[in-house]
Coordinates of C-alpha atoms in Angstrom, one line a residue:
M282 CA 1.7 24.9 -13.3
A283 CA -0.2 28.0 -14.8
R284 CA -3.8 27.9 -14.3
I285 CA -5.6 28.2 -17.9
P286 CA -8.8 30.3 -17.6
G287 CA -11.9 28.5 -18.2
M288 CA -10.9 25.4 -16.4
K289 CA -12.0 24.5 -12.8
T290 CA -9.1 23.0 -10.6
Q291 CA -12.1 22.2 -7.8
R292 CA -8.6 22.9 -5.2
N293 CA -11.3 25.1 -3.6
A294 CA -13.2 21.9 -3.0
E295 CA -9.8 19.8 -2.0
L296 CA -9.7 22.5 0.8
G297 CA -13.2 22.6 2.0
L298 CA -13.1 18.3 2.4
L299 CA -9.3 18.9 4.1
A300 CA -10.4 21.1 6.6
F301 CA -14.0 18.2 7.2
A302 CA -11.4 15.6 7.9
M303 CA -9.1 17.5 10.6
V304 CA -12.4 18.6 12.5
L305 CA -13.8 14.9 12.1
V306 CA -9.4 14.1 13.7
A307 CA -10.2 16.6 16.3
A308 CA -13.6 15.0 17.5
Y309 CA -11.9 11.7 17.5
G310 CA -9.2 12.9 19.8
A311 CA -11.4 14.6 22.2
T312 CA -13.8 11.6 22.5
V313 CA -10.1 9.6 23.2
E314 CA -9.8 12.0 26.4
A315 CA -13.6 11.9 27.0
S316 CA -13.1 8.6 27.8
R317 CA -8.9 7.5 28.8
I318 CA -9.2 10.7 31.2
G319 CA -12.4 11.7 32.1
E320 CA -12.0 14.7 30.5
I321 CA -10.6 16.7 27.7
T322 CA -7.9 19.0 27.7
P323 CA -6.9 22.1 26.7
T324 CA -4.6 21.0 24.4
F325 CA -6.7 18.1 23.0
W326 CA -6.9 20.1 19.3
V327 CA -3.6 20.3 18.8
P328 CA -2.3 17.4 16.9
A329 CA -5.1 18.1 14.5
A330 CA -4.0 21.6 14.5
L331 CA -0.7 20.9 13.3
L332 CA -1.8 18.1 11.1
S333 CA -3.8 20.7 9.5
I334 CA -1.1 23.0 8.9
L335 CA 1.0 20.2 7.3
F336 CA -1.4 19.0 5.2
L337 CA -2.5 22.1 4.1
G338 CA 1.4 23.2 3.2
L339 CA 1.0 19.9 0.1
H340 CA -2.2 21.3 -0.4
V341 CA -0.4 24.8 -1.1
V342 CA 2.2 22.3 -3.1
V343 CA -0.8 20.9 -5.5
R344 CA -2.5 23.6 -5.9
Y345 CA 1.0 25.4 -8.0
T346 CA 2.0 22.1 -8.4
A347 CA -1.1 19.9 -10.5
P348 CA -4.2 22.7 -10.2
Y349 CA -6.6 19.4 -11.7
A350 CA -5.3 17.0 -10.2
D351 CA -7.8 15.1 -8.3
P352 CA -9.5 16.8 -5.7
V353 CA -10.7 13.7 -3.1
I354 CA -7.2 12.1 -2.8
I355 CA -5.7 13.9 -0.2
P356 CA -8.6 15.2 1.9
A357 CA -9.6 11.3 2.5
V358 CA -5.5 10.0 2.7
A359 CA -5.1 12.5 5.2
L360 CA -8.3 11.5 7.4
I361 CA -6.7 8.3 7.6
N362 CA -3.2 9.3 8.3
G363 CA -4.6 11.9 11.0
L364 CA -6.9 8.7 12.3
G365 CA -4.1 6.6 12.5
V366 CA -1.8 9.2 14.5
G367 CA -4.7 9.9 16.9
F368 CA -5.4 6.1 17.6
L369 CA -1.1 5.7 18.4
R370 CA -1.8 8.7 20.9
R371 CA -4.8 7.0 22.2
L372 CA -2.3 4.2 23.2
D373 CA 0.2 6.5 24.5
I374 CA -2.6 7.7 26.6
G375 CA -3.1 4.4 27.9
D376 CA 0.0 3.5 28.2
A377 CA 1.0 5.8 31.4
L378 CA -2.3 5.8 32.9
S379 CA -1.6 2.4 33.0
E380 CA 2.0 2.9 34.4
K381 CA 0.3 5.9 36.4
L382 CA 1.8 8.5 34.6
P383 CA 1.3 11.2 33.6
V384 CA -0.6 12.0 30.2
P385 CA 2.1 12.2 27.7
G386 CA 2.9 15.6 26.4
I387 CA 1.8 16.0 21.9
F388 CA 5.3 14.9 21.1
A389 CA 5.9 11.8 23.2
G390 CA 5.3 8.6 22.5
I391 CA 4.8 6.6 19.1
G392 CA 2.1 9.8 18.3
G393 CA 4.6 11.7 18.6
R394 CA 7.0 10.3 16.8
Q395 CA 4.4 8.9 13.9
L396 CA 3.4 12.9 14.0
A397 CA 7.2 13.1 12.9
W398 CA 7.1 10.9 10.0
T399 CA 3.6 12.5 8.5
L400 CA 5.8 15.7 8.6
I401 CA 8.5 14.4 6.6
S402 CA 6.1 12.0 4.5
L403 CA 4.7 15.1 3.1
I404 CA 7.9 16.9 2.8
L405 CA 9.0 13.8 0.5
A406 CA 5.7 14.0 -1.2
A407 CA 6.2 17.8 -2.4
V408 CA 9.6 17.3 -3.5
L409 CA 8.0 14.3 -5.5
L410 CA 5.2 17.3 -7.4
L411 CA 8.1 20.1 -7.6
V412 CA 11.1 17.8 -9.4
V413 CA 8.8 15.4 -11.7
R414 CA 6.8 17.9 -13.4
D415 CA 6.0 15.4 -16.5
H416 CA 5.5 11.2 -15.2
K417 CA 6.3 10.2 -18.3
I418 CA 9.8 12.0 -17.7
V419 CA 9.5 8.6 -15.1
S420 CA 9.8 6.4 -18.1
R421 CA 13.3 7.0 -19.1
Y422 CA 15.0 5.5 -16.3
A423 CA 12.8 2.5 -16.4
Y424 CA 15.9 0.5 -16.2
T425 CA 17.5 2.2 -12.9
L426 CA 13.8 1.5 -10.8
G427 CA 13.5 -1.4 -12.3
L428 CA 17.0 -2.9 -11.3
T429 CA 16.6 -0.5 -7.8
G430 CA 13.6 -1.9 -6.9
I431 CA 15.1 -5.4 -6.9
V432 CA 18.0 -4.9 -4.9
L433 CA 15.7 -3.3 -2.5
V434 CA 13.7 -6.4 -2.0
M435 CA 16.4 -8.6 -1.7
I436 CA 18.8 -6.7 0.4
P437 CA 17.2 -7.7 3.9
A438 CA 17.8 -11.1 2.1
V439 CA 20.9 -11.4 1.9
L440 CA 21.8 -9.6 6.1
P441 CA 22.3 -11.7 8.9
A442 CA 18.9 -12.3 10.8
S443 CA 20.3 -10.3 13.6
I444 CA 20.3 -7.1 11.9
S445 CA 16.8 -7.8 9.3
E446 CA 13.8 -10.1 11.2
V447 CA 11.4 -8.8 12.7
N448 CA 8.5 -11.5 13.9
G449 CA 10.5 -14.4 12.2
A450 CA 10.2 -11.8 8.4
K451 CA 13.4 -10.6 6.9
L452 CA 12.0 -7.4 5.8
W453 CA 14.4 -4.8 7.4
I454 CA 17.2 -3.0 7.7
R455 CA 18.0 -1.9 11.7
L456 CA 20.9 -0.8 12.8
G457 CA 20.6 0.4 17.0
S458 CA 17.9 2.3 16.6
F459 CA 17.0 3.1 13.5
S460 CA 15.5 0.8 11.3
I461 CA 14.1 0.6 7.9
Q462 CA 12.1 -1.3 5.9
P463 CA 13.6 -1.2 1.9
G464 CA 10.8 -2.7 0.0
E465 CA 7.3 -0.5 1.2
F466 CA 10.1 1.7 -1.7
A467 CA 10.5 -0.6 -4.1
K468 CA 6.9 -0.2 -4.9
I469 CA 7.0 2.5 -7.2
A470 CA 10.9 2.0 -9.1
L471 CA 9.3 -1.4 -10.1
V472 CA 5.3 -0.5 -11.1
S473 CA 7.3 2.5 -13.3
F474 CA 9.8 -0.4 -14.6
F475 CA 6.6 -2.9 -15.3
A476 CA 4.7 0.0 -16.6
Y477 CA 7.3 0.7 -19.9
Y478 CA 8.2 -2.9 -20.0
L479 CA 5.0 -4.1 -20.4
V480 CA 4.0 -0.7 -22.9
R481 CA 7.3 -1.9 -25.1
K482 CA 6.4 -5.7 -24.9
R483 CA 2.9 -5.4 -25.5
E484 CA 2.4 -6.3 -28.7
V485 CA 4.2 -9.4 -28.1
L486 CA 2.9 -10.7 -25.2
S487 CA -0.4 -10.7 -26.6
L488 CA 0.7 -13.0 -29.0
A489 CA -1.5 -16.1 -28.7
S490 CA -0.8 -19.9 -29.4
R491 CA -3.9 -21.4 -28.9
R492 CA -7.1 -21.0 -27.6
F493 CA -8.5 -23.7 -24.6
L494 CA -11.9 -23.3 -22.9
G495 CA -12.6 -20.6 -25.2
I496 CA -9.8 -18.6 -23.3
D497 CA -6.6 -17.3 -25.8
F498 CA -3.2 -18.7 -23.7
P499 CA 0.2 -17.2 -25.4
R500 CA 3.3 -19.0 -26.2
G501 CA 5.4 -20.4 -24.4
R502 CA 8.5 -18.8 -25.7
D503 CA 6.6 -15.7 -24.5
L504 CA 6.3 -16.7 -20.9
G505 CA 9.5 -15.7 -20.2
P506 CA 9.1 -11.9 -17.9
V507 CA 6.4 -13.9 -16.0
V508 CA 8.7 -17.3 -14.9
T509 CA 11.5 -14.6 -13.9
V510 CA 9.0 -12.5 -11.9
W511 CA 7.6 -15.4 -10.1
L512 CA 10.9 -17.2 -9.2
L513 CA 11.4 -13.3 -7.2
S514 CA 8.7 -13.9 -5.8
L515 CA 9.3 -17.3 -4.5
L516 CA 13.2 -16.1 -3.5
V517 CA 11.0 -13.8 -1.5
L518 CA 8.7 -16.1 -0.1
V519 CA 11.5 -18.6 0.7
F520 CA 14.5 -15.9 1.8
E521 CA 12.3 -13.2 3.4
R522 CA 9.7 -15.5 5.3
D523 CA 7.0 -12.9 3.7
L524 CA 3.9 -14.2 2.3
G525 CA 2.6 -11.2 1.8
T526 CA 5.8 -9.1 -0.1
A527 CA 5.7 -12.0 -2.7
L528 CA 1.9 -12.1 -3.3
L529 CA 2.2 -8.1 -3.8
Y530 CA 4.8 -8.4 -6.4
F531 CA 4.0 -11.0 -7.9
G532 CA 0.3 -10.0 -7.8
L533 CA 1.1 -6.9 -9.3
F534 CA 3.1 -7.3 -12.4
I535 CA 0.4 -9.9 -13.2
V536 CA -2.6 -7.3 -13.0
T537 CA -0.1 -4.6 -14.9
L538 CA 0.7 -7.6 -18.1
Y539 CA -3.3 -8.3 -17.9
V540 CA -4.8 -4.5 -18.3
A541 CA -2.0 -4.0 -21.1
T542 CA -2.6 -7.1 -22.8
E543 CA -6.3 -7.3 -22.2
R544 CA -6.2 -11.8 -22.0
A545 CA -7.4 -13.5 -18.8
S546 CA -5.1 -15.8 -19.3
W547 CA -2.3 -14.1 -18.0
L548 CA -4.4 -13.7 -14.9
I549 CA -5.1 -17.4 -15.5
I550 CA -1.6 -17.9 -15.8
G551 CA -0.1 -16.5 -12.6
L552 CA -2.8 -17.9 -10.4
L553 CA -1.6 -21.1 -11.4
L554 CA 2.4 -20.2 -10.9
F555 CA 0.9 -18.2 -7.7
F556 CA -0.5 -20.6 -5.9
G557 CA 1.4 -24.0 -7.1
G558 CA 4.5 -22.3 -5.6
V559 CA 3.2 -21.6 -2.4
Y560 CA 1.9 -25.4 -2.0
V561 CA 5.3 -26.5 -3.5
A562 CA 6.7 -24.8 -0.4
Y563 CA 4.1 -25.9 2.3
L564 CA 5.1 -29.6 1.4
L565 CA 8.3 -28.9 1.9
G566 CA 8.0 -27.5 5.3
A567 CA 6.5 -30.0 6.6
S568 CA 9.2 -32.3 5.2
V569 CA 12.3 -30.7 4.4
G570 CA 12.2 -27.8 6.3
G571 CA 14.9 -25.3 6.3
P572 CA 14.4 -22.1 4.5
F573 CA 10.0 -22.7 4.1
A574 CA 10.0 -24.1 7.8
N575 CA 9.1 -20.7 8.5
F576 CA 6.0 -20.1 6.2
Y577 CA 5.0 -24.3 7.1
D578 CA 4.8 -22.5 10.6
R579 CA 2.9 -19.5 9.4
A580 CA 0.4 -21.8 7.1
Q581 CA -0.1 -24.2 10.2
V582 CA -0.9 -21.5 12.7
W583 CA -3.1 -19.9 9.9
L584 CA -4.5 -23.2 9.7
N585 CA -5.1 -24.2 13.3
P586 CA -5.5 -20.6 15.3
F587 CA -7.1 -22.4 18.2
D588 CA -5.1 -25.3 18.7
N589 CA -3.1 -25.1 22.1
E590 CA 0.0 -26.0 19.9
N591 CA -0.5 -23.1 18.3
Y592 CA -1.6 -20.8 20.9
E593 CA 1.0 -21.0 23.5
R594 CA 4.3 -21.6 21.9
L595 CA 6.0 -18.9 21.0
G596 CA 5.8 -17.5 17.3
G597 CA 2.2 -19.5 17.5
S598 CA -1.7 -18.2 17.3
Y599 CA -1.6 -15.5 20.1
Q600 CA -1.3 -12.3 18.2
L601 CA -3.8 -13.9 15.1
V602 CA -6.6 -14.9 18.1
Q603 CA -6.5 -11.8 20.1
G604 CA -6.5 -9.9 17.3
L605 CA -9.9 -12.2 16.4
L606 CA -11.1 -11.6 19.7
S607 CA -10.6 -7.9 19.3
L608 CA -12.7 -7.1 16.1
G609 CA -15.0 -10.2 17.8
T610 CA -15.5 -7.9 21.0
G611 CA -16.5 -4.4 19.2
G612 CA -18.8 -6.2 17.2
L613 CA -20.5 -3.5 15.0
F614 CA -20.2 0.1 16.9
G615 CA -17.2 -0.6 19.2
S616 CA -17.0 0.2 22.6
G617 CA -16.0 3.9 21.2
P618 CA -13.3 5.7 20.8
G619 CA -10.8 5.2 24.2
A620 CA -12.8 3.4 25.6
G621 CA -11.2 -0.6 24.5
S622 CA -8.0 -3.0 25.5
P623 CA -6.2 -2.8 22.6
R624 CA -2.4 -3.2 24.6
F625 CA -4.0 -6.9 24.6
V626 CA -3.1 -7.4 21.0
P627 CA 0.2 -7.5 20.5
E628 CA 2.2 -5.1 17.7
V629 CA -1.2 -3.2 18.0
Q630 CA 1.0 0.0 16.6
N631 CA 1.8 -2.1 14.2
D632 CA 0.5 -5.3 12.0
F633 CA -2.4 -5.5 13.9
I634 CA -3.9 -1.9 14.4
F635 CA -7.4 -2.4 12.4
A636 CA -7.9 -5.3 15.0
G637 CA -7.7 -2.6 17.9
M638 CA -9.2 0.1 16.3
G639 CA -11.8 -2.4 15.5
E640 CA -12.2 -2.8 18.7
E641 CA -13.0 0.8 19.8
I642 CA -15.4 2.0 16.5
G643 CA -16.3 -1.2 15.6
L644 CA -17.4 -2.8 12.3
F645 CA -19.5 0.1 11.0
G646 CA -16.1 2.1 11.9
L647 CA -13.8 0.0 10.1
S648 CA -16.4 -0.3 7.4
A649 CA -16.0 3.8 6.8
L650 CA -12.4 3.1 6.8
L651 CA -12.1 0.1 4.2
V652 CA -14.8 3.1 1.8
L653 CA -12.7 6.0 2.4
Y654 CA -9.5 3.3 0.9
L655 CA -11.2 2.6 -2.0
L656 CA -12.3 5.3 -2.4
V657 CA -8.9 6.2 -2.9
V658 CA -8.1 3.5 -5.0
E659 CA -10.8 4.1 -7.9
R660 CA -10.2 7.4 -7.9
G661 CA -6.3 6.3 -9.3
L662 CA -8.2 4.2 -11.2
R663 CA -10.5 6.6 -12.6
S664 CA -7.0 8.5 -13.6
A665 CA -5.3 5.5 -14.7
L666 CA -9.2 5.4 -17.4
A667 CA -8.3 9.2 -18.6
V668 CA -5.0 10.0 -18.7
R669 CA -4.4 10.2 -22.4
D670 CA -0.3 8.0 -22.7
S671 CA 0.1 4.5 -22.1
F672 CA 3.0 5.0 -19.6
G673 CA 0.6 6.9 -17.5
K674 CA -2.5 4.6 -17.8
L675 CA -0.3 1.7 -16.6
V676 CA 1.6 3.6 -13.6
A677 CA -1.5 5.1 -11.9
G678 CA -3.6 1.4 -13.0
G679 CA -0.5 -0.5 -10.7
L680 CA 0.0 1.5 -7.9
S681 CA -4.1 1.9 -7.1
F682 CA -4.0 -2.1 -7.7
T683 CA -0.7 -2.0 -5.0
L684 CA -2.4 0.0 -2.9
G685 CA -5.7 -2.0 -3.0
L686 CA -3.9 -5.2 -2.8
Q687 CA -1.7 -4.4 -0.1
I688 CA -5.2 -3.7 2.3
F689 CA -5.9 -6.8 1.0
V690 CA -3.2 -8.7 2.5
I691 CA -3.1 -7.4 5.9
L692 CA -6.3 -7.6 6.5
G693 CA -6.8 -11.1 5.2
G694 CA -4.4 -12.0 7.9
I695 CA -5.6 -10.4 10.4
T696 CA -9.5 -11.9 9.5
G697 CA -7.7 -15.2 9.3
L698 CA -8.5 -15.3 5.5
I699 CA -5.1 -16.1 4.5
P700 CA -2.1 -16.6 6.2
L701 CA -0.6 -13.8 8.5
T702 CA 2.0 -11.7 6.7
G703 CA 4.3 -8.8 7.9
Q704 CA 2.6 -6.2 6.1
T705 CA 1.9 -2.3 7.3
T706 CA -2.4 -0.8 7.0
P707 CA -0.9 1.9 4.6
F708 CA -1.5 5.7 6.5
L709 CA -2.0 3.6 10.1
S710 CA 0.3 1.6 11.3
S711 CA 3.4 3.2 13.0
G712 CA 6.0 3.9 11.3
G713 CA 8.5 5.4 8.4
S714 CA 8.7 3.6 6.0
S715 CA 5.5 2.7 4.7
L716 CA 4.5 5.8 5.5
M717 CA 7.0 7.9 3.3
A718 CA 6.7 5.3 0.4
N719 CA 2.5 5.5 0.8
W720 CA 3.2 8.9 0.3
L721 CA 5.5 8.5 -2.3
L722 CA 3.1 6.3 -3.9
I723 CA 0.1 9.2 -3.8
A724 CA 1.9 11.9 -5.0
M725 CA 2.6 9.9 -8.0
L726 CA -1.3 9.5 -8.6
L727 CA -1.8 12.9 -8.1
R728 CA 0.4 13.6 -11.1
I729 CA -1.4 11.9 -12.9
S730 CA -4.5 13.0 -12.1
N731 CA -3.3 16.0 -13.1
A732 CA -2.6 14.6 -16.4
A733 CA -5.8 13.2 -16.9
R734 CA -7.5 15.5 -15.9
G735 CA -5.8 19.1 -17.3
P736 CA -5.4 19.9 -21.1
A737 CA -3.0 18.6 -23.2
A738 CA -0.4 20.9 -21.8
S739 CA -0.8 19.7 -18.3
G740 CA 1.6 16.5 -19.0
G741 CA -1.2 14.1 -20.6
G742 CA -1.8 14.9 -23.9
T743 CA 1.0 13.1 -25.7
D744 CA 3.3 10.1 -25.5
R745 CA 7.0 11.0 -25.7
S746 CA 7.2 9.8 -29.3
G747 CA 4.7 12.6 -30.5
G748 CA 1.6 13.8 -31.4
P749 CA -1.7 13.5 -29.7
K750 CA -3.3 10.5 -28.4
K751 CA -6.7 9.3 -28.0
A752 CA -8.0 8.9 -24.4
P753 CA -9.5 5.2 -24.8
T754 CA -12.6 4.2 -22.8
Q755 CA -12.3 0.8 -20.8
L756 CA -8.4 0.5 -18.8
H757 CA -7.8 -2.7 -20.0
G758 CA -7.9 -1.4 -23.4
A759 CA -6.2 1.1 -22.9
M760 CA -2.9 0.2 -24.2
T761 CA -3.2 0.7 -28.1
E762 CA -0.4 2.5 -28.6
V763 CA 3.1 1.0 -27.6
I764 CA 5.7 4.1 -26.8
K765 CA 9.0 4.0 -28.4
P766 CA 12.1 3.8 -27.1

């Protein structure tokens, strides 16, 4: 897309922020080596330099395909991603020293694999930006994407536990050394389908049958979509044994529905349905067992993490307690990068990476990380406010909420706020599925923010049905026009 004279693209600001982010990543790597090895090796800068080259490539793609995209999103995510790679390499160095082995190379261990996954993820993000030049094109394939998303979520549930279950949750497809979490890729597909469906059905879903306590509630016959998604989320909870995934998809639909219709009654109905279903599943797990037993066990671990029986049994609260102790040990300032003992926390490279980092960077460091996440979510919501078409508003709002809810779910589990789930920390945790899916999510936000910040010709000026639309000022009031089929 050619730049329009007279309009600022702020790509140079993005480049400067990206360079600053990579300097911080290099400084983190140097501090880790100084703490763990006692000296800073001549190659401490190499991971940061390689990441800089990768992110610079994505920056160039954005500069020519989405020149008006938000300049803060990529640097913020790049810093999170870079710190994740740095911490995983810190684990590799610690493991090697504990076994009295030489310091591993840059491309060795889980840190090296994460570098490779970052390369693949950025290539996928660049391809999406090159292929999808207008986000409204995605709405043409809404029903196909919806079906694809449901299939991706449900595949692990029907597979044997030997190739789909990890730590009690059936979320994976494992074939030998290869593994993938298909539900991670369902997020973008389901958001696109929900957005298209709700844009078309907004007027019907906005109708109220009665008013109770000052709140307009919908007609009973309009509850079908909500009940359907609720049942699907309960199926995920029961058969995939994962509260986080069920909460993620059901919460995504309810919030998107609220944004589309402006009715708080949908939030109330959604909360009642979800927590009612979870409570029934808990009671069935206590009395019947079977497919409900895993959720009951996780709830017991959450309610009584320091109980001796829960702590000592296989699959009990040992991981949760070690994570809490790690966070407590970190205090306000942490022990310093590389100076902690994160390996005392099981799966610290995956689900509990936030706890492992918390021991070393403390409450202030974790707060800074959360601010980076909040910044990305806020920029996504700002794009949703500014984009001119209804479909783009719901997609950007839905994707931003998905990212925020995923962070809440995993951090809530680590800190004991909610039962522990199998969700990964976006851009930090080791693994390719989450990293690739979340970078695709970021690419879609960049595409929509380009339409929001640029002129009408950049893809945000018209709905599919015709002429220019006036940009509304509030997100939850944005659905004032319906995209014609």
